[in-house]
Short mmCIF file of C-alpha atoms and ligand atoms in Angstrom, two decimals:
data_model
loop_
_atom_site.label_atom_id
_atom_site.label_comp_id
_atom_site.label_asym_id
_atom_site.label_seq_id
_atom_site.Cartn_x
_atom_site.Cartn_y
_atom_site.Cartn_z
CA UNK A 1 181.96 -72.28 68.86
CA UNK A 2 181.68 -69.64 71.17
CA UNK A 3 183.83 -66.67 72.59
CA UNK A 4 186.17 -67.80 75.82
CA UNK A 5 187.93 -66.17 77.86
CA UNK A 6 191.14 -68.25 78.12
CA UNK A 7 191.37 -66.76 82.13
CA UNK A 8 188.29 -69.21 82.91
CA UNK A 9 189.59 -72.04 81.65
CA UNK A 10 193.24 -71.80 84.08
CA UNK A 11 194.14 -71.87 87.45
CA UNK A 12 196.13 -69.15 87.34
CA UNK A 13 193.09 -67.23 85.99
CA UNK A 14 195.27 -65.68 83.55
CA UNK A 15 195.05 -65.28 79.74
CA UNK A 16 193.07 -63.29 77.70
CA UNK A 17 190.56 -64.23 74.61
CA UNK A 18 190.63 -67.63 72.30
CA UNK A 19 190.33 -66.93 68.73
CA UNK A 20 187.82 -69.73 68.39
CA UNK A 21 186.85 -71.82 71.07
CA UNK A 22 186.03 -75.86 70.52
CA UNK A 23 184.85 -78.17 73.96
CA UNK A 24 185.42 -81.93 72.46
CA UNK A 25 183.54 -84.33 75.01
CA UNK A 26 184.54 -87.45 72.85
CA UNK A 27 187.58 -88.76 71.06
CA UNK A 28 185.95 -88.42 67.72
CA UNK A 29 184.94 -84.53 68.65
CA UNK A 30 188.39 -84.20 69.74
CA UNK A 31 190.04 -85.55 66.00
CA UNK A 32 187.82 -83.69 64.21
CA UNK A 33 188.43 -80.07 65.97
CA UNK A 34 191.90 -80.83 65.56
CA UNK A 35 191.47 -81.89 62.02
CA UNK A 36 189.13 -79.02 61.23
CA UNK A 37 191.73 -76.23 62.40
CA UNK A 38 194.67 -78.25 60.77
CA UNK A 39 192.98 -77.93 57.62
CA UNK A 40 192.02 -74.29 57.78
CA UNK A 41 195.73 -73.48 58.89
CA UNK A 42 194.77 -72.22 62.39
CA UNK A 43 197.20 -72.10 64.99
CA UNK A 44 196.15 -74.69 67.75
CA UNK A 45 195.95 -74.52 71.44
CA UNK A 46 195.37 -77.75 73.58
CA UNK A 47 193.90 -77.11 76.62
CA UNK A 48 193.39 -79.91 79.39
CA UNK A 49 192.60 -78.22 83.08
CA UNK A 50 194.83 -74.93 82.39
CA UNK A 51 196.97 -75.92 85.39
CA UNK A 52 200.33 -75.51 83.66
CA UNK A 53 199.84 -73.05 81.12
CA UNK A 54 200.27 -68.62 81.21
CA UNK A 55 199.04 -67.55 78.80
CA UNK A 56 199.07 -64.23 77.44
CA UNK A 57 196.84 -61.36 78.11
CA UNK A 58 196.20 -60.80 74.70
CA UNK A 59 195.02 -64.47 74.29
CA UNK A 60 195.43 -66.86 71.70
CA UNK A 61 194.69 -66.01 67.85
CA UNK A 62 193.86 -69.29 66.82
CA UNK A 63 191.63 -72.26 67.61
CA UNK A 64 191.67 -73.43 71.36
CA UNK A 65 190.44 -76.87 72.04
CA UNK A 66 189.24 -78.06 75.44
CA UNK A 67 189.90 -81.83 75.83
CA UNK A 68 186.56 -82.66 78.09
CA UNK A 69 186.47 -86.46 77.07
CA UNK A 70 185.47 -88.46 80.04
CA UNK A 71 185.78 -92.03 81.50
CA UNK A 72 187.71 -95.04 81.64
CA UNK A 73 187.84 -98.58 80.94
CA UNK A 74 188.76 -101.42 82.63
CA UNK A 75 190.80 -103.89 80.20
CA UNK A 76 192.00 -106.72 82.37
CA UNK A 77 191.55 -106.91 86.29
CA UNK A 78 193.48 -110.53 87.77
CA UNK A 79 196.00 -110.97 90.60
CA UNK A 80 198.92 -112.01 88.54
CA UNK A 81 198.58 -108.86 86.00
CA UNK A 82 196.82 -106.53 88.03
CA UNK A 83 194.48 -103.88 86.42
CA UNK A 84 195.02 -102.65 83.24
CA UNK A 85 192.84 -99.04 82.76
CA UNK A 86 192.50 -97.03 79.74
CA UNK A 87 191.46 -93.66 80.47
CA UNK A 88 189.83 -90.68 78.17
CA UNK A 89 192.31 -88.11 78.11
CA UNK A 90 190.02 -85.31 79.67
CA UNK A 91 189.11 -87.37 83.04
CA UNK A 92 190.17 -85.61 85.93
CA UNK A 93 193.46 -86.62 87.17
CA UNK A 94 192.58 -86.75 91.13
CA UNK A 95 188.99 -88.28 90.70
CA UNK A 96 191.00 -91.17 88.63
CA UNK A 97 193.83 -91.15 91.67
CA UNK A 98 190.62 -91.84 94.17
CA UNK A 99 189.08 -94.37 92.22
CA UNK A 100 192.31 -96.15 92.27
CA UNK A 101 192.80 -95.84 95.89
CA UNK A 102 188.91 -96.72 96.52
CA UNK A 103 189.63 -100.09 94.51
CA UNK A 104 193.20 -101.24 95.80
CA UNK A 105 194.65 -100.76 92.50
CA UNK A 106 198.34 -99.40 93.42
CA UNK A 107 200.56 -97.09 92.39
CA UNK A 108 198.87 -93.65 92.03
CA UNK A 109 198.21 -92.96 95.19
CA UNK A 110 201.36 -90.12 95.72
CA UNK A 111 199.80 -88.55 92.84
CA UNK A 112 197.30 -87.40 94.49
CA UNK A 113 195.77 -83.49 94.57
CA UNK A 114 197.41 -82.99 91.50
CA UNK A 115 195.07 -80.67 89.40
CA UNK A 116 194.15 -81.06 85.73
CA UNK A 117 193.52 -84.05 83.08
CA UNK A 118 194.67 -87.31 82.39
CA UNK A 119 195.40 -86.77 79.17
CA UNK A 120 198.21 -84.40 80.12
CA UNK A 121 199.82 -86.43 82.63
CA UNK A 122 202.33 -88.00 80.25
CA UNK A 123 203.39 -84.71 78.91
CA UNK A 124 205.35 -83.48 81.36
CA UNK A 125 205.45 -86.81 83.42
CA UNK A 126 203.97 -85.66 86.10
CA UNK A 127 205.31 -85.91 89.64
CA UNK A 128 205.41 -85.49 93.41
CA UNK A 129 205.99 -86.74 96.43
CA UNK A 130 208.42 -89.44 94.58
CA UNK A 131 206.46 -90.84 92.39
CA UNK A 132 205.91 -90.10 88.55
CA UNK A 133 203.25 -91.44 85.65
CA UNK A 134 206.56 -93.05 84.04
CA UNK A 135 206.28 -95.92 86.59
CA UNK A 136 202.57 -96.92 85.88
CA UNK A 137 201.88 -95.66 82.44
CA UNK A 138 201.46 -98.49 79.87
CA UNK A 139 200.94 -96.69 76.70
CA UNK A 140 199.47 -93.65 75.34
CA UNK A 141 197.13 -93.19 72.33
CA UNK A 142 197.72 -90.14 70.53
CA UNK A 143 196.33 -88.38 67.00
CA UNK A 144 199.41 -87.30 64.99
CA UNK A 145 198.68 -84.10 63.42
CA UNK A 146 201.59 -84.52 61.22
CA UNK A 147 200.42 -88.04 59.49
CA UNK A 148 197.16 -87.62 60.25
CA UNK A 149 196.60 -90.65 62.04
CA UNK A 150 196.10 -92.47 65.17
CA UNK A 151 199.78 -93.39 66.40
CA UNK A 152 200.23 -95.61 70.23
CA UNK A 153 203.19 -94.86 72.10
CA UNK A 154 204.44 -97.79 74.51
CA UNK A 155 206.21 -96.49 77.65
CA UNK A 156 209.72 -96.68 76.66
CA UNK A 157 208.87 -94.89 73.35
CA UNK A 158 207.56 -92.32 75.26
CA UNK A 159 211.22 -91.09 76.46
CA UNK A 160 210.06 -90.21 80.09
CA UNK A 161 212.29 -87.82 81.55
CA UNK A 162 212.42 -85.62 84.88
CA UNK A 163 209.08 -83.16 83.43
CA UNK A 164 209.73 -84.52 79.61
CA UNK A 165 208.69 -86.75 77.49
CA UNK A 166 208.39 -87.12 73.63
CA UNK A 167 204.75 -85.16 73.40
CA UNK A 168 206.41 -82.49 75.95
CA UNK A 169 209.69 -81.85 72.84
CA UNK A 170 207.29 -82.06 70.19
CA UNK A 171 204.79 -79.29 71.50
CA UNK A 172 205.49 -75.65 70.36
CA UNK A 173 203.43 -72.80 72.32
CA UNK A 174 201.19 -75.14 73.31
CA UNK A 175 200.46 -76.95 69.85
CA UNK A 176 201.79 -80.53 70.12
CA UNK A 177 202.64 -82.79 67.31
CA UNK A 178 200.45 -85.39 69.24
CA UNK A 179 197.10 -84.99 70.86
CA UNK A 180 196.56 -87.54 73.52
CA UNK A 181 193.67 -89.35 73.01
CA UNK A 182 193.74 -91.73 75.96
CA UNK A 183 196.46 -93.14 78.16
CA UNK A 184 196.50 -96.89 79.81
CA UNK A 185 197.82 -97.45 82.94
CA UNK A 186 198.80 -100.96 84.41
CA UNK A 187 198.63 -101.05 88.34
CA UNK A 188 199.40 -103.73 90.68
CA UNK A 189 196.56 -104.64 92.91
CA UNK A 190 196.53 -104.47 96.32
CA UNK A 191 195.71 -102.22 99.66
CA UNK A 192 198.90 -101.18 99.70
CA UNK A 193 200.64 -98.19 98.08
CA UNK A 194 203.93 -98.44 96.07
CA UNK A 195 207.39 -98.35 98.09
CA UNK A 196 206.97 -94.41 99.66
CA UNK A 197 210.54 -92.77 98.15
CA UNK A 198 209.97 -89.58 99.50
CA UNK A 199 211.55 -88.41 103.22
CA UNK A 200 208.84 -86.13 104.04
CA UNK A 201 206.02 -88.74 103.10
CA UNK A 202 207.85 -91.41 104.75
CA UNK A 203 208.33 -89.69 107.97
CA UNK A 204 204.91 -88.22 108.17
CA UNK A 205 203.52 -91.67 107.62
CA UNK A 206 205.67 -93.11 110.05
CA UNK A 207 207.46 -95.40 107.63
CA UNK A 208 211.00 -96.05 107.13
CA UNK A 209 212.00 -94.46 102.98
CA UNK A 210 211.59 -97.04 100.45
CA UNK A 211 208.65 -99.33 102.46
CA UNK A 212 204.93 -99.29 101.47
CA UNK A 213 201.78 -97.98 103.13
CA UNK A 214 198.44 -98.44 102.86
CA UNK A 215 197.55 -96.49 100.42
CA UNK A 216 194.36 -94.81 101.53
CA UNK A 217 197.17 -93.32 104.15
CA UNK A 218 199.67 -92.25 101.80
CA UNK A 219 196.86 -90.31 99.86
CA UNK A 220 195.42 -88.69 103.16
CA UNK A 221 199.20 -87.94 103.71
CA UNK A 222 199.26 -86.34 100.65
CA UNK A 223 196.65 -84.13 100.36
CA UNK A 224 197.30 -82.91 103.96
CA UNK A 225 201.13 -81.96 103.03
CA UNK A 226 200.29 -80.77 99.35
CA UNK A 227 197.17 -78.72 101.24
CA UNK A 228 199.67 -76.99 103.68
CA UNK A 229 201.55 -75.67 100.80
CA UNK A 230 198.75 -74.56 98.94
CA UNK A 231 199.25 -77.20 96.43
CA UNK A 232 195.74 -78.10 96.33
CA UNK A 233 193.04 -76.12 94.34
CA UNK A 234 190.73 -74.51 96.66
CA UNK A 235 188.66 -71.36 95.04
CA UNK A 236 188.66 -69.50 98.41
CA UNK A 237 192.65 -69.81 98.62
CA UNK A 238 194.30 -67.50 96.73
CA UNK A 239 197.66 -69.18 96.88
CA UNK A 240 196.53 -72.05 94.82
CA UNK A 241 195.71 -69.36 91.92
CA UNK A 242 199.01 -70.83 90.15
CA UNK A 243 200.27 -73.32 88.13
CA UNK A 244 201.48 -75.08 90.86
CA UNK A 245 205.79 -74.94 91.03
CA UNK A 246 206.64 -72.30 88.83
CA UNK A 247 210.63 -73.41 88.43
CA UNK A 248 211.86 -77.30 87.69
CA UNK A 249 214.45 -78.08 89.97
CA UNK A 250 217.67 -77.01 88.18
CA UNK A 251 220.20 -80.31 87.10
CA UNK A 252 223.66 -79.17 86.80
CA UNK A 253 227.19 -80.73 87.13
CA UNK A 254 228.43 -82.09 90.58
CA UNK A 255 231.17 -79.62 90.10
CA UNK A 256 228.90 -76.60 90.20
CA UNK A 257 226.47 -78.50 92.61
CA UNK A 258 229.46 -78.80 94.91
CA UNK A 259 229.67 -74.82 94.75
CA UNK A 260 226.62 -74.58 96.60
CA UNK A 261 226.28 -74.14 100.93
CA UNK A 262 226.67 -77.13 102.51
CA UNK A 263 223.22 -77.66 103.72
CA UNK A 264 221.82 -76.64 100.34
CA UNK A 265 219.66 -79.61 99.19
CA UNK A 266 221.27 -81.76 96.86
CA UNK A 267 220.17 -85.49 94.69
CA UNK A 268 222.19 -87.33 92.54
CA UNK A 269 220.01 -87.44 89.03
CA UNK A 270 220.87 -90.02 86.45
CA UNK A 271 224.34 -91.67 85.87
CA UNK A 272 226.56 -88.64 84.87
CA UNK A 273 226.68 -87.67 88.22
CA UNK A 274 224.49 -85.00 87.33
CA UNK A 275 222.77 -83.49 90.65
CA UNK A 276 219.08 -82.30 91.21
CA UNK A 277 218.63 -79.25 93.09
CA UNK A 278 215.74 -77.76 95.29
CA UNK A 279 214.38 -74.37 93.13
CA UNK A 280 212.28 -73.90 96.28
CA UNK A 281 215.16 -73.52 98.43
CA UNK A 282 217.61 -71.45 96.00
CA UNK A 283 214.76 -68.91 95.56
CA UNK A 284 214.05 -68.68 99.33
CA UNK A 285 218.10 -68.36 99.96
CA UNK A 286 218.48 -65.74 97.41
CA UNK A 287 216.49 -63.58 99.73
CA UNK A 288 212.70 -64.20 98.02
CA UNK A 289 210.46 -65.65 100.89
CA UNK A 290 207.09 -66.94 100.99
CA UNK A 291 204.81 -63.75 100.06
CA UNK A 292 207.36 -62.19 98.16
CA UNK A 293 205.76 -59.33 96.05
CA UNK A 294 202.95 -58.86 97.76
CA UNK A 295 204.20 -55.51 98.65
CA UNK A 296 202.23 -52.77 96.22
CA UNK A 297 205.60 -51.42 95.74
CA UNK A 298 206.78 -54.64 94.05
CA UNK A 299 207.22 -55.45 90.11
CA UNK A 300 203.84 -56.91 90.14
CA UNK A 301 202.14 -53.89 92.41
CA UNK A 302 200.98 -56.47 94.77
CA UNK A 303 198.93 -58.30 92.27
CA UNK A 304 201.06 -61.28 91.84
CA UNK A 305 203.42 -62.90 94.44
CA UNK A 306 204.84 -66.20 95.36
CA UNK A 307 202.74 -68.29 97.04
CA UNK A 308 202.68 -67.43 101.26
CA UNK A 309 202.74 -71.61 101.57
CA UNK A 310 205.67 -72.02 99.28
CA UNK A 311 208.23 -70.25 97.29
CA UNK A 312 207.81 -72.41 94.48
CA UNK A 313 204.57 -70.73 93.42
CA UNK A 314 203.90 -67.79 91.70
CA UNK A 315 200.41 -66.56 92.57
CA UNK A 316 197.80 -64.22 91.12
CA UNK A 317 196.34 -62.54 94.62
CA UNK A 318 193.03 -61.11 92.35
CA UNK A 319 193.27 -59.33 88.92
CA UNK A 320 197.23 -60.20 88.16
CA UNK A 321 198.14 -60.22 84.25
CA UNK A 322 200.33 -62.64 82.73
CA UNK A 323 203.04 -59.71 82.78
CA UNK A 324 202.12 -59.14 86.50
CA UNK A 325 203.19 -63.01 86.88
CA UNK A 326 206.22 -62.71 84.80
CA UNK A 327 207.71 -60.16 86.29
CA UNK A 328 208.04 -61.63 89.93
CA UNK A 329 209.58 -64.50 87.83
CA UNK A 330 211.80 -62.56 85.77
CA UNK A 331 213.20 -61.12 89.38
CA UNK A 332 213.38 -64.30 91.07
CA UNK A 333 215.43 -66.11 88.59
CA UNK A 334 217.40 -63.04 88.06
CA UNK A 335 218.32 -62.76 92.19
CA UNK A 336 219.15 -66.87 92.18
CA UNK A 337 221.50 -66.25 89.16
CA UNK A 338 223.06 -63.31 91.06
CA UNK A 339 223.50 -65.34 94.58
CA UNK A 340 224.27 -68.96 93.10
CA UNK A 341 225.06 -68.47 89.09
CA UNK A 342 222.50 -71.07 88.69
CA UNK A 343 219.49 -70.31 85.81
CA UNK A 344 216.07 -71.31 86.67
CA UNK A 345 213.68 -72.84 84.22
CA UNK A 346 209.86 -72.42 84.10
CA UNK A 347 207.67 -75.78 84.52
CA UNK A 348 204.78 -74.43 83.04
CA UNK A 349 204.22 -73.60 79.07
CA UNK A 350 204.51 -69.83 78.29
CA UNK A 351 201.40 -69.08 75.45
CA UNK A 352 202.30 -66.10 73.56
CA UNK A 353 204.78 -64.82 76.03
CA UNK A 354 208.30 -64.82 77.12
CA UNK A 355 210.06 -65.04 80.78
C1 LIG B 401 197.84 -76.00 92.44
C2 LIG B 401 198.96 -76.81 91.26
C3 LIG B 401 199.85 -77.74 91.68
C4 LIG B 401 200.39 -78.58 91.21
N1 LIG B 401 201.20 -79.39 91.48
C5 LIG B 401 202.10 -80.55 90.69
C6 LIG B 401 203.13 -81.68 90.96
O1 LIG B 401 203.20 -81.95 92.22
N2 LIG B 401 203.60 -82.37 90.14
C7 LIG B 401 203.12 -81.74 88.41
O2 LIG B 401 204.09 -82.56 87.93
N3 LIG B 401 202.77 -81.21 88.04
C8 LIG B 401 201.87 -80.11 89.10
N4 LIG B 401 201.25 -79.09 88.66
C9 LIG B 401 200.95 -78.71 87.40
C10 LIG B 401 199.71 -79.62 86.68
O3 LIG B 401 198.81 -79.29 87.12
C11 LIG B 401 200.06 -80.65 85.67
O4 LIG B 401 201.17 -80.55 84.88
C12 LIG B 401 199.03 -81.04 85.06
O5 LIG B 401 199.18 -82.71 84.49
C13 LIG B 401 198.68 -80.48 84.05
O6 LIG B 401 197.22 -80.76 83.43
P1 LIG B 401 196.38 -80.19 82.90
O7 LIG B 401 195.36 -81.04 81.90
O8 LIG B 401 196.01 -78.93 83.27
O9 LIG B 401 197.04 -79.56 81.63
P2 LIG B 401 197.55 -77.76 80.82
O10 LIG B 401 197.63 -77.28 81.63
O11 LIG B 401 195.51 -77.43 80.25
O12 LIG B 401 197.73 -78.41 79.81
C14 LIG B 401 199.50 -78.72 79.94
C15 LIG B 401 200.47 -79.25 78.67
O13 LIG B 401 200.10 -79.78 77.67
C16 LIG B 401 199.16 -79.76 76.80
N5 LIG B 401 197.92 -80.57 76.58
C17 LIG B 401 196.87 -80.77 77.44
N6 LIG B 401 196.07 -82.11 77.20
C18 LIG B 401 196.55 -82.56 76.62
C19 LIG B 401 196.42 -83.37 75.47
N7 LIG B 401 195.60 -84.34 75.18
N8 LIG B 401 197.27 -84.02 74.36
C20 LIG B 401 198.06 -82.96 74.24
N9 LIG B 401 198.84 -82.15 74.72
C21 LIG B 401 197.93 -82.01 75.91
C22 LIG B 401 198.83 -78.61 76.74
O14 LIG B 401 198.68 -78.40 75.27
C23 LIG B 401 199.64 -77.92 77.53
O15 LIG B 401 201.17 -77.81 76.37
C24 LIG B 401 200.33 -78.27 89.47
C25 LIG B 401 199.22 -77.23 89.06
C26 LIG B 401 198.60 -76.54 90.52
C27 LIG B 401 198.12 -75.16 89.87
#
């Protein structure tokens, strides 16, 4: 075990020291590390790519297990059933997406460029550009810490929702009941993408929304669009030192949505007449433009700010603490409540800190 600064493991580059630190490179090592920490009664934090975590400057006073298992195995591949691929939890997500596009496995292309490890993708049902992993995950194999046994969930048992799953619901302060070991995807074979559901992406591809395009074109355009918003990691670009979107898009009853200005983006969200709003739009219209917080006089002293490319990401400009990032988040959240009466909720897991 080695002393590790968690700011070195998170994309926001924020977080104090880990009490204990274990890097687990195989499934057996993951189970071993988790069982040892549990047997010793230590607090446990599971970390993949660290791209959806905001960790206290005081660090984490228990055991931090970094999931570093890599590789995938093809279970079956044929033109009828498509490909069934079982991916180790620590395998880099975008490397899997790139491989899928190169090998004509369809369905992951719109999720190009999302940082982190594959094992975290079912946790918050990772999604972007009209796709999410609930559309392609067949099963997730986990270590159940309560029962001390392996537990496999089928897609429907995972209770996927918008940035939600049973895995997230049973996670407390980054300490999950179920530690993901492998994720199985079921993907159709073919060079064409899944239907392109997101209007901005469809426009960029020159196809009608709902139609298919070549998967490699979808990947290229998604990476270009994401890059223009600072949503692809780039060590040279401070706008990408973030947790991605800091707030989820609020889902509100229709009458609350009706009270918003005519031009506010509104999308149907499920069968109960609920409406999904754009958090980025609400933030911008509440007076927090791109780069808000960069001034030295701001609540964070200019150390943290909204991205200069997107109002939904809170970024570390070089020496931000977790509290600097949260100071921006609090100001934005309060401003949106004041202007629109709508409360924003954080997307990343907050470890040892509160918003
Ligand atoms: C620039 C940028 C862009 C982003 N864009 C998107 C986007 O478009 N869409 C989107 O949905 N997200 C996006 N994110 C958020 C993030 O990348 C995803 O949520 C990603 O899946 C997190 O993976 P990770 O391995 O980094 O997880 P971590 O940040 O390491 O962990 C996140 C949570 O998952 C848990 N976890 C991790 N691995 C396991 C495991 N094996 N078993 C059980 N629990 C586990 C952790 O305990 C923690 O609670 C973005 C982030 C950044 C920085």
